[in-house]
């Protein structure tokens, strides 16, 4: 075995693996918390005496605060280290989950969602940063995928298991259980994650860093990627985390647990998808074409899901009043697989900018992912109130299609494939 190979084989020590798993469990908690409304939106709205569509728009507070906190939290990790920042965020997550669970109305619930957005904003960056500092490039590639997979388990927990909890104990129990989970993860991080000296890589203020990231994101080389990033993650997270449950329960007549089962299958596809897309990308070497085609096909499938509602064209074409739930199940799985091409946008951004600003380019794409999710969640609440759930899906599909067109306009095969 060569020295390099030996280093690669030996740099992921048992202690580091335990630390990364502990931090990744924080990301799992984050994905659980952001998808609770998909299963319990109707009950929460009834409790607060507001329309479900209005509450759906209100939950976008989480994603706006999450997006706005990305760069300040990243700067804090450079200045203070992963361990103290992670522990601080976990304390905030516990407080935010309790605030959401004990909310008595829209205002107090919005406050809890704001706290959760800020507190969970670094749950993915914490394990990624520790892995980047401690592992070789080859090992980092392996562990970045593992961290994402562990994190997406949170969406599995918020499908059928959460549906059972909500049916049995009420929607507030989901937030209380998440708070207990936050305490457990904090204890694991305290025990397993090592203290590291702050690096002080960038002494500029978070505001100046944010301006630099925004300027880079709006530059012509990244404009197409940012446009697609704004609608890419949003299309899957808003469907999985907000409207999937109401669609299956209100339009297709499924029980809460049956809807949870379908959303669980959607989540499994989202977990397996990045691995499958990554293998296809390495084999084809045509990244731009792969990203564009997968997202365009996903837009088509979301359109077909919408048109399967009662008395709409797909149902009429098949001679039925409404397409059966298995139709939606197949579409959910395919959409989950196709939208998993999102991570390729990170790799594409690195190809388009100089090495010294690669980190800010990645931050711009990451910010676009979550800002777009917040915007789509907010806007689709208004669309649902005005025109109903099929219109919500059609709006999401149209936004995704426009993102693909802008992406193709501002990118070229020569600069993006490979």
Tab-separated table of C-alpha atoms in Angstrom:
chain	number	residue	atom	x	y	z
A	1	UNK	CA	0.000	0.000	0.000
A	2	UNK	CA	1.342	3.458	-0.874
A	3	UNK	CA	1.842	6.142	1.748
A	4	UNK	CA	-1.038	8.178	0.369
A	5	UNK	CA	-3.313	5.167	0.400
A	6	UNK	CA	-2.302	4.372	3.937
A	7	UNK	CA	-3.029	7.935	4.986
A	8	UNK	CA	-6.450	7.779	3.312
A	9	UNK	CA	-7.219	4.501	5.015
A	10	UNK	CA	-6.115	5.686	8.428
A	11	UNK	CA	-7.293	9.273	8.732
A	12	UNK	CA	-10.914	8.434	9.662
A	13	UNK	CA	-10.179	7.323	13.243
A	14	UNK	CA	-12.920	5.784	15.435
A	15	UNK	CA	-12.992	8.943	17.567
A	16	UNK	CA	-13.451	11.159	14.515
A	17	UNK	CA	-16.153	8.872	13.095
A	18	UNK	CA	-18.105	9.090	16.369
A	19	UNK	CA	-17.726	12.884	16.367
A	20	UNK	CA	-18.972	13.152	12.773
A	21	UNK	CA	-21.948	10.876	13.475
A	22	UNK	CA	-22.856	12.942	16.552
A	23	UNK	CA	-22.775	16.163	14.527
A	24	UNK	CA	-24.658	14.539	11.610
A	25	UNK	CA	-27.424	13.648	14.070
A	26	UNK	CA	-27.869	17.407	14.502
A	27	UNK	CA	-28.480	17.654	10.752
A	28	UNK	CA	-30.966	14.773	11.090
A	29	UNK	CA	-32.792	16.773	13.769
A	30	UNK	CA	-32.871	19.762	11.415
A	31	UNK	CA	-34.505	17.815	8.574
A	32	UNK	CA	-37.048	16.375	11.026
A	33	UNK	CA	-38.041	19.786	12.334
A	34	UNK	CA	-38.376	21.439	8.925
A	35	UNK	CA	-40.728	18.699	7.654
A	36	UNK	CA	-43.109	18.364	10.636
A	37	UNK	CA	-45.765	20.620	8.980
A	38	UNK	CA	-46.194	18.167	6.077
A	39	UNK	CA	-47.907	15.715	8.429
A	40	UNK	CA	-49.586	18.061	10.907
A	41	UNK	CA	-50.447	21.287	9.045
A	42	UNK	CA	-54.219	20.742	9.240
A	43	UNK	CA	-54.224	20.116	12.995
A	44	UNK	CA	-51.901	23.033	13.707
A	45	UNK	CA	-54.055	25.401	11.658
A	46	UNK	CA	-57.202	24.265	13.476
A	47	UNK	CA	-55.500	24.842	16.835
A	48	UNK	CA	-54.441	28.348	15.851
A	49	UNK	CA	-57.807	29.117	14.210
A	50	UNK	CA	-56.281	30.148	10.900
A	51	UNK	CA	-56.458	28.743	7.400
A	52	UNK	CA	-53.899	26.012	6.550
A	53	UNK	CA	-52.708	28.085	3.585
A	54	UNK	CA	-51.950	31.037	5.861
A	55	UNK	CA	-50.049	28.795	8.265
A	56	UNK	CA	-48.111	27.315	5.326
A	57	UNK	CA	-46.909	30.807	4.404
A	58	UNK	CA	-46.036	31.448	8.035
A	59	UNK	CA	-43.770	28.397	8.205
A	60	UNK	CA	-41.526	30.049	5.609
A	61	UNK	CA	-40.158	32.096	8.535
A	62	UNK	CA	-38.080	29.011	9.320
A	63	UNK	CA	-36.455	28.936	5.886
A	64	UNK	CA	-35.869	32.699	5.693
A	65	UNK	CA	-34.078	32.752	9.059
A	66	UNK	CA	-32.230	29.554	8.103
A	67	UNK	CA	-30.937	31.137	4.872
A	68	UNK	CA	-30.027	34.450	6.503
A	69	UNK	CA	-27.973	32.666	9.183
A	70	UNK	CA	-25.801	30.591	6.842
A	71	UNK	CA	-22.892	32.984	6.447
A	72	UNK	CA	-22.790	34.367	10.037
A	73	UNK	CA	-22.772	30.826	11.410
A	74	UNK	CA	-20.009	29.835	8.999
A	75	UNK	CA	-17.944	32.835	10.136
A	76	UNK	CA	-18.551	31.875	13.775
A	77	UNK	CA	-17.177	28.386	13.141
A	78	UNK	CA	-13.974	29.857	11.704
A	79	UNK	CA	-13.594	32.150	14.699
A	80	UNK	CA	-14.686	29.917	17.586
A	81	UNK	CA	-14.476	26.335	16.291
A	82	UNK	CA	-17.055	23.644	15.488
A	83	UNK	CA	-17.701	22.348	19.006
A	84	UNK	CA	-18.835	25.566	20.764
A	85	UNK	CA	-20.881	26.711	17.781
A	86	UNK	CA	-22.578	23.326	17.472
A	87	UNK	CA	-23.446	23.235	21.184
A	88	UNK	CA	-24.834	26.777	21.029
A	89	UNK	CA	-26.978	25.894	18.012
A	90	UNK	CA	-28.293	22.748	19.696
A	91	UNK	CA	-29.338	24.736	22.771
A	92	UNK	CA	-31.170	27.128	20.468
A	93	UNK	CA	-32.793	24.180	18.683
A	94	UNK	CA	-34.140	22.778	21.956
A	95	UNK	CA	-35.536	26.187	22.939
A	96	UNK	CA	-37.051	26.702	19.467
A	97	UNK	CA	-38.666	23.252	19.449
A	98	UNK	CA	-40.183	23.886	22.883
A	99	UNK	CA	-41.394	27.322	21.785
A	100	UNK	CA	-43.051	25.810	18.697
A	101	UNK	CA	-44.575	22.962	20.709
A	102	UNK	CA	-46.046	25.317	23.328
A	103	UNK	CA	-47.175	27.960	20.814
A	104	UNK	CA	-50.657	29.322	21.465
A	105	UNK	CA	-51.169	31.176	18.198
A	106	UNK	CA	-49.609	32.198	14.882
A	107	UNK	CA	-47.339	34.838	16.448
A	108	UNK	CA	-45.763	32.569	19.062
A	109	UNK	CA	-45.451	29.767	16.526
A	110	UNK	CA	-43.681	32.130	14.108
A	111	UNK	CA	-41.254	33.040	16.889
A	112	UNK	CA	-40.512	29.351	17.497
A	113	UNK	CA	-39.977	28.792	13.776
A	114	UNK	CA	-37.633	31.786	13.586
A	115	UNK	CA	-35.559	30.390	16.445
A	116	UNK	CA	-35.446	26.954	14.833
A	117	UNK	CA	-34.349	28.422	11.504
A	118	UNK	CA	-31.433	30.263	13.086
A	119	UNK	CA	-30.453	27.374	15.371
A	120	UNK	CA	-30.544	24.624	12.738
A	121	UNK	CA	-28.848	26.715	10.033
A	122	UNK	CA	-25.417	25.292	10.892
A	123	UNK	CA	-26.373	21.674	11.501
A	124	UNK	CA	-25.070	20.590	8.098
A	125	UNK	CA	-22.069	22.929	8.098
A	126	UNK	CA	-20.806	21.664	11.482
A	127	UNK	CA	-20.054	18.051	10.453
A	128	UNK	CA	-18.967	19.172	6.960
A	129	UNK	CA	-16.484	21.652	8.434
A	130	UNK	CA	-15.040	19.113	10.874
A	131	UNK	CA	-14.717	16.539	8.078
A	132	UNK	CA	-13.038	19.056	5.756
A	133	UNK	CA	-10.489	19.949	8.440
A	134	UNK	CA	-9.688	16.392	9.540
A	135	UNK	CA	-9.985	14.187	6.444
A	136	UNK	CA	-8.185	13.818	3.140
A	137	UNK	CA	-9.996	14.891	-0.029
A	138	UNK	CA	-10.895	11.286	-0.888
A	139	UNK	CA	-12.285	10.580	2.580
A	140	UNK	CA	-14.140	13.894	2.660
A	141	UNK	CA	-16.026	12.926	-0.505
A	142	UNK	CA	-17.128	9.686	1.154
A	143	UNK	CA	-18.150	11.309	4.438
A	144	UNK	CA	-19.960	14.260	2.909
A	145	UNK	CA	-22.343	11.757	1.294
A	146	UNK	CA	-22.675	9.829	4.561
A	147	UNK	CA	-23.476	13.029	6.468
A	148	UNK	CA	-26.247	13.903	3.999
A	149	UNK	CA	-27.680	10.380	4.198
A	150	UNK	CA	-27.702	10.430	8.011
A	151	UNK	CA	-29.369	13.828	7.917
A	152	UNK	CA	-32.132	12.684	5.595
A	153	UNK	CA	-33.133	10.022	8.133
A	154	UNK	CA	-34.862	12.936	9.861
A	155	UNK	CA	-37.326	13.096	6.974
A	156	UNK	CA	-37.979	9.387	7.386
A	157	UNK	CA	-38.788	9.998	11.048
A	158	UNK	CA	-41.205	12.762	10.033
A	159	UNK	CA	-43.165	10.430	7.730
A	160	UNK	CA	-44.975	7.365	9.132
A	161	UNK	CA	-43.467	7.487	12.676
A	162	UNK	CA	-44.436	11.141	13.091
A	163	UNK	CA	-47.889	10.463	11.618
A	164	UNK	CA	-48.428	7.828	14.323
A	165	UNK	CA	-47.245	10.213	17.042
A	166	UNK	CA	-49.496	13.029	15.755
A	167	UNK	CA	-52.529	10.734	15.517
A	168	UNK	CA	-51.907	9.361	19.010
A	169	UNK	CA	-50.579	12.320	21.000
A	170	UNK	CA	-51.212	15.428	18.881
A	171	UNK	CA	-49.014	17.649	16.730
A	172	UNK	CA	-47.244	19.292	19.680
A	173	UNK	CA	-45.688	15.972	20.660
A	174	UNK	CA	-43.572	16.049	17.485
A	175	UNK	CA	-41.824	19.225	18.648
A	176	UNK	CA	-41.448	17.969	22.229
A	177	UNK	CA	-39.819	14.754	21.018
A	178	UNK	CA	-37.510	16.823	18.806
A	179	UNK	CA	-36.532	18.898	21.860
A	180	UNK	CA	-35.590	15.710	23.740
A	181	UNK	CA	-33.622	14.624	20.667
A	182	UNK	CA	-31.792	17.946	20.716
A	183	UNK	CA	-30.743	17.392	24.325
A	184	UNK	CA	-29.471	13.898	23.464
A	185	UNK	CA	-27.481	15.168	20.472
A	186	UNK	CA	-26.020	18.017	22.534
A	187	UNK	CA	-24.799	15.542	25.154
A	188	UNK	CA	-23.248	13.386	22.400
A	189	UNK	CA	-21.515	16.408	20.841
A	190	UNK	CA	-20.233	17.531	24.253
A	191	UNK	CA	-18.778	14.078	24.903
A	192	UNK	CA	-17.473	13.156	21.440
A	193	UNK	CA	-16.528	16.281	19.469
A	194	UNK	CA	-13.007	17.570	20.192
A	195	UNK	CA	-12.182	21.179	20.992
A	196	UNK	CA	-10.153	22.876	18.283
A	197	UNK	CA	-8.511	26.302	18.230
A	198	UNK	CA	-10.269	28.986	16.219
A	199	UNK	CA	-8.601	29.669	12.873
A	200	UNK	CA	-9.594	33.321	12.294
A	201	UNK	CA	-9.482	32.756	8.539
A	202	UNK	CA	-11.651	35.770	7.743
A	203	UNK	CA	-11.827	38.739	10.113
A	204	UNK	CA	-14.282	40.710	7.973
A	205	UNK	CA	-17.782	41.267	9.324
A	206	UNK	CA	-20.629	38.887	8.482
A	207	UNK	CA	-22.325	41.767	6.636
A	208	UNK	CA	-19.338	42.326	4.332
A	209	UNK	CA	-19.059	38.567	3.773
A	210	UNK	CA	-22.750	38.415	2.856
A	211	UNK	CA	-22.314	41.259	0.357
A	212	UNK	CA	-19.361	39.481	-1.253
A	213	UNK	CA	-21.304	36.249	-1.565
A	214	UNK	CA	-24.322	38.017	-3.077
A	215	UNK	CA	-22.126	39.889	-5.548
A	216	UNK	CA	-20.487	36.645	-6.666
A	217	UNK	CA	-23.831	34.858	-6.926
A	218	UNK	CA	-25.218	37.576	-9.215
A	219	UNK	CA	-22.150	37.574	-11.461
A	220	UNK	CA	-22.630	36.231	-14.964
A	221	UNK	CA	-20.590	32.994	-14.508
A	222	UNK	CA	-22.815	31.815	-11.618
A	223	UNK	CA	-26.117	33.374	-12.670
A	224	UNK	CA	-27.489	30.236	-14.337
A	225	UNK	CA	-26.524	27.984	-11.422
A	226	UNK	CA	-28.045	30.369	-8.879
A	227	UNK	CA	-31.304	30.557	-10.872
A	228	UNK	CA	-31.657	26.776	-10.842
A	229	UNK	CA	-30.525	26.509	-7.210
A	230	UNK	CA	-33.329	28.890	-6.191
A	231	UNK	CA	-35.983	26.415	-7.391
A	232	UNK	CA	-34.171	23.069	-7.273
A	233	UNK	CA	-34.062	22.256	-3.558
A	234	UNK	CA	-37.282	24.216	-3.062
A	235	UNK	CA	-39.223	21.923	-5.399
A	236	UNK	CA	-38.323	18.816	-3.398
A	237	UNK	CA	-38.313	20.246	0.137
A	238	UNK	CA	-41.560	22.204	-0.196
A	239	UNK	CA	-43.276	19.191	-1.770
A	240	UNK	CA	-41.857	16.788	0.830
A	241	UNK	CA	-41.942	19.101	3.831
A	242	UNK	CA	-45.205	20.992	3.340
A	243	UNK	CA	-47.652	20.176	0.539
A	244	UNK	CA	-47.129	16.429	0.063
A	245	UNK	CA	-49.137	15.554	3.169
A	246	UNK	CA	-52.116	17.842	2.462
A	247	UNK	CA	-52.147	16.668	-1.178
A	248	UNK	CA	-52.365	13.015	-0.204
A	249	UNK	CA	-54.829	13.508	2.654
A	250	UNK	CA	-57.135	16.203	1.263
A	251	UNK	CA	-57.059	15.451	-2.472
A	252	UNK	CA	-56.355	11.696	-2.506
A	253	UNK	CA	-58.188	10.813	0.723
A	254	UNK	CA	-55.374	8.931	2.463
A	255	UNK	CA	-55.104	8.648	6.221
A	256	UNK	CA	-52.279	10.441	8.004
A	257	UNK	CA	-50.253	7.228	8.380
A	258	UNK	CA	-50.872	6.217	4.732
A	259	UNK	CA	-49.677	9.652	3.626
A	260	UNK	CA	-46.664	9.235	5.895
A	261	UNK	CA	-45.821	5.945	4.193
A	262	UNK	CA	-45.790	7.613	0.783
A	263	UNK	CA	-43.681	10.503	2.024
A	264	UNK	CA	-41.321	7.943	3.550
A	265	UNK	CA	-40.839	6.371	0.117
A	266	UNK	CA	-40.227	9.863	-1.296
A	267	UNK	CA	-37.531	10.365	1.353
A	268	UNK	CA	-35.846	7.041	0.605
A	269	UNK	CA	-35.572	8.142	-3.019
A	270	UNK	CA	-34.009	11.412	-1.870
A	271	UNK	CA	-31.450	9.435	0.163
A	272	UNK	CA	-30.563	7.009	-2.638
A	273	UNK	CA	-30.765	9.607	-5.423
A	274	UNK	CA	-27.471	11.460	-4.836
A	275	UNK	CA	-25.505	8.192	-4.973
A	276	UNK	CA	-27.230	7.137	-8.210
A	277	UNK	CA	-26.849	10.548	-9.853
A	278	UNK	CA	-23.202	10.685	-8.772
A	279	UNK	CA	-22.488	7.356	-10.472
A	280	UNK	CA	-24.251	8.484	-13.655
A	281	UNK	CA	-22.348	11.775	-13.607
A	282	UNK	CA	-18.971	10.033	-13.356
A	283	UNK	CA	-19.874	7.615	-16.147
A	284	UNK	CA	-21.356	10.160	-18.587
A	285	UNK	CA	-19.150	13.179	-17.953
A	286	UNK	CA	-21.942	15.487	-19.155
A	287	UNK	CA	-22.880	17.293	-15.976
A	288	UNK	CA	-24.698	20.258	-17.515
A	289	UNK	CA	-26.917	18.009	-19.616
A	290	UNK	CA	-27.579	15.701	-16.643
A	291	UNK	CA	-28.579	18.541	-14.322
A	292	UNK	CA	-30.836	20.178	-16.908
A	293	UNK	CA	-32.566	16.976	-18.044
A	294	UNK	CA	-33.244	15.640	-14.537
A	295	UNK	CA	-34.772	18.906	-13.372
A	296	UNK	CA	-36.809	19.327	-16.561
A	297	UNK	CA	-38.188	15.798	-16.209
A	298	UNK	CA	-38.964	16.463	-12.529
A	299	UNK	CA	-40.972	19.533	-13.581
A	300	UNK	CA	-42.918	17.360	-16.008
A	301	UNK	CA	-43.670	14.760	-13.320
A	302	UNK	CA	-44.894	17.402	-10.853
A	303	UNK	CA	-47.186	18.666	-13.616
A	304	UNK	CA	-48.511	15.135	-14.197
A	305	UNK	CA	-49.150	14.765	-10.460
A	306	UNK	CA	-51.190	17.980	-10.428
A	307	UNK	CA	-53.195	16.929	-13.491
A	308	UNK	CA	-54.142	13.651	-11.791
A	309	UNK	CA	-56.497	15.517	-9.445
A	310	UNK	CA	-60.279	15.074	-9.832
A	311	UNK	CA	-61.623	15.934	-13.304
A	312	UNK	CA	-58.264	17.167	-14.618
A	313	UNK	CA	-56.694	15.962	-17.908
A	314	UNK	CA	-54.651	12.950	-16.726
A	315	UNK	CA	-57.569	11.501	-14.777
A	316	UNK	CA	-59.850	12.167	-17.747
A	317	UNK	CA	-57.354	10.521	-20.121
A	318	UNK	CA	-57.411	7.323	-18.057
A	319	UNK	CA	-61.191	7.400	-17.771
A	320	UNK	CA	-61.291	7.815	-13.981
A	321	UNK	CA	-62.504	10.539	-11.664
A	322	UNK	CA	-59.166	10.781	-9.913
A	323	UNK	CA	-55.829	9.027	-10.323
A	324	UNK	CA	-55.206	6.405	-7.591
A	325	UNK	CA	-52.687	7.028	-4.768
A	326	UNK	CA	-50.200	4.530	-6.267
A	327	UNK	CA	-49.869	6.915	-9.202
A	328	UNK	CA	-48.672	9.609	-6.808
A	329	UNK	CA	-46.383	7.145	-5.028
A	330	UNK	CA	-44.570	6.333	-8.277
A	331	UNK	CA	-44.264	10.026	-9.126
A	332	UNK	CA	-42.963	10.898	-5.635
A	333	UNK	CA	-40.196	8.298	-5.929
A	334	UNK	CA	-39.189	9.462	-9.406
A	335	UNK	CA	-39.224	13.132	-8.374
A	336	UNK	CA	-37.057	12.293	-5.359
A	337	UNK	CA	-34.521	10.546	-7.571
A	338	UNK	CA	-34.452	13.236	-10.259
A	339	UNK	CA	-34.127	16.267	-7.975
A	340	UNK	CA	-31.172	14.550	-6.279
A	341	UNK	CA	-28.991	16.070	-9.019
A	342	UNK	CA	-28.957	19.237	-6.873
A	343	UNK	CA	-25.500	18.567	-5.300
A	344	UNK	CA	-23.908	18.648	-8.774
A	345	UNK	CA	-24.478	22.417	-8.743
A	346	UNK	CA	-21.816	22.693	-6.031
A	347	UNK	CA	-19.261	20.926	-8.231
A	348	UNK	CA	-20.215	23.066	-11.222
A	349	UNK	CA	-19.731	26.266	-9.236
A	350	UNK	CA	-16.144	25.268	-8.433
A	351	UNK	CA	-15.416	24.917	-12.161
A	352	UNK	CA	-16.575	28.470	-12.894
A	353	UNK	CA	-14.628	30.553	-10.369
A	354	UNK	CA	-11.038	31.004	-9.227
A	355	UNK	CA	-9.783	28.895	-6.329
A	356	UNK	CA	-9.557	31.862	-3.946
A	357	UNK	CA	-13.318	32.506	-4.155
A	358	UNK	CA	-14.464	28.877	-4.425
A	359	UNK	CA	-15.712	28.910	-0.828
A	360	UNK	CA	-17.845	31.986	-1.423
A	361	UNK	CA	-19.213	30.426	-4.630
A	362	UNK	CA	-20.303	27.365	-2.656
A	363	UNK	CA	-21.864	29.646	-0.041
A	364	UNK	CA	-23.761	31.500	-2.794
A	365	UNK	CA	-25.223	28.241	-4.127
A	366	UNK	CA	-26.075	27.052	-0.605
A	367	UNK	CA	-27.734	30.373	0.196
A	368	UNK	CA	-29.758	30.172	-3.038
A	369	UNK	CA	-30.950	26.675	-2.131
A	370	UNK	CA	-32.455	27.755	1.176
A	371	UNK	CA	-33.556	31.247	0.209
A	372	UNK	CA	-35.414	29.725	-2.742
A	373	UNK	CA	-37.063	27.218	-0.421
A	374	UNK	CA	-38.247	30.029	1.838
A	375	UNK	CA	-39.598	32.030	-1.085
A	376	UNK	CA	-41.403	29.071	-2.645
A	377	UNK	CA	-42.921	28.034	0.665
A	378	UNK	CA	-44.218	31.563	1.220
A	379	UNK	CA	-45.566	32.051	-2.296
A	380	UNK	CA	-47.214	28.635	-2.562
A	381	UNK	CA	-49.212	29.378	0.579
A	382	UNK	CA	-50.811	32.292	-1.262
A	383	UNK	CA	-51.294	30.165	-4.399
A	384	UNK	CA	-53.051	27.466	-2.359
A	385	UNK	CA	-55.381	30.009	-0.769
A	386	UNK	CA	-56.227	31.522	-4.138
A	387	UNK	CA	-56.425	28.503	-6.459
A	388	UNK	CA	-56.054	25.213	-4.527
A	389	UNK	CA	-53.504	22.432	-4.259
A	390	UNK	CA	-53.313	21.399	-7.949
A	391	UNK	CA	-52.363	25.007	-8.737
A	392	UNK	CA	-49.603	24.817	-6.110
A	393	UNK	CA	-48.035	21.851	-7.897
A	394	UNK	CA	-48.381	23.524	-11.296
A	395	UNK	CA	-46.721	26.670	-9.933
A	396	UNK	CA	-43.812	24.614	-8.564
A	397	UNK	CA	-43.407	22.812	-11.887
A	398	UNK	CA	-43.437	26.101	-13.808
A	399	UNK	CA	-40.831	27.626	-11.475
A	400	UNK	CA	-38.601	24.582	-11.946
A	401	UNK	CA	-38.962	24.769	-15.735
A	402	UNK	CA	-38.047	28.473	-15.762
A	403	UNK	CA	-35.014	27.719	-13.609
A	404	UNK	CA	-33.868	25.101	-16.121
A	405	UNK	CA	-34.274	27.530	-19.030
A	406	UNK	CA	-32.219	30.241	-17.286
A	407	UNK	CA	-29.611	27.644	-16.340
A	408	UNK	CA	-29.242	26.557	-19.971
A	409	UNK	CA	-29.125	30.169	-21.154
A	410	UNK	CA	-26.251	31.202	-18.881
A	411	UNK	CA	-24.162	28.028	-19.043
A	412	UNK	CA	-22.329	26.419	-21.946
A	413	UNK	CA	-21.478	22.757	-22.560
A	414	UNK	CA	-17.758	23.433	-22.794
A	415	UNK	CA	-17.550	25.060	-19.359
A	416	UNK	CA	-19.929	22.808	-17.498
A	417	UNK	CA	-19.608	19.241	-18.715
A	418	UNK	CA	-17.010	16.939	-17.308
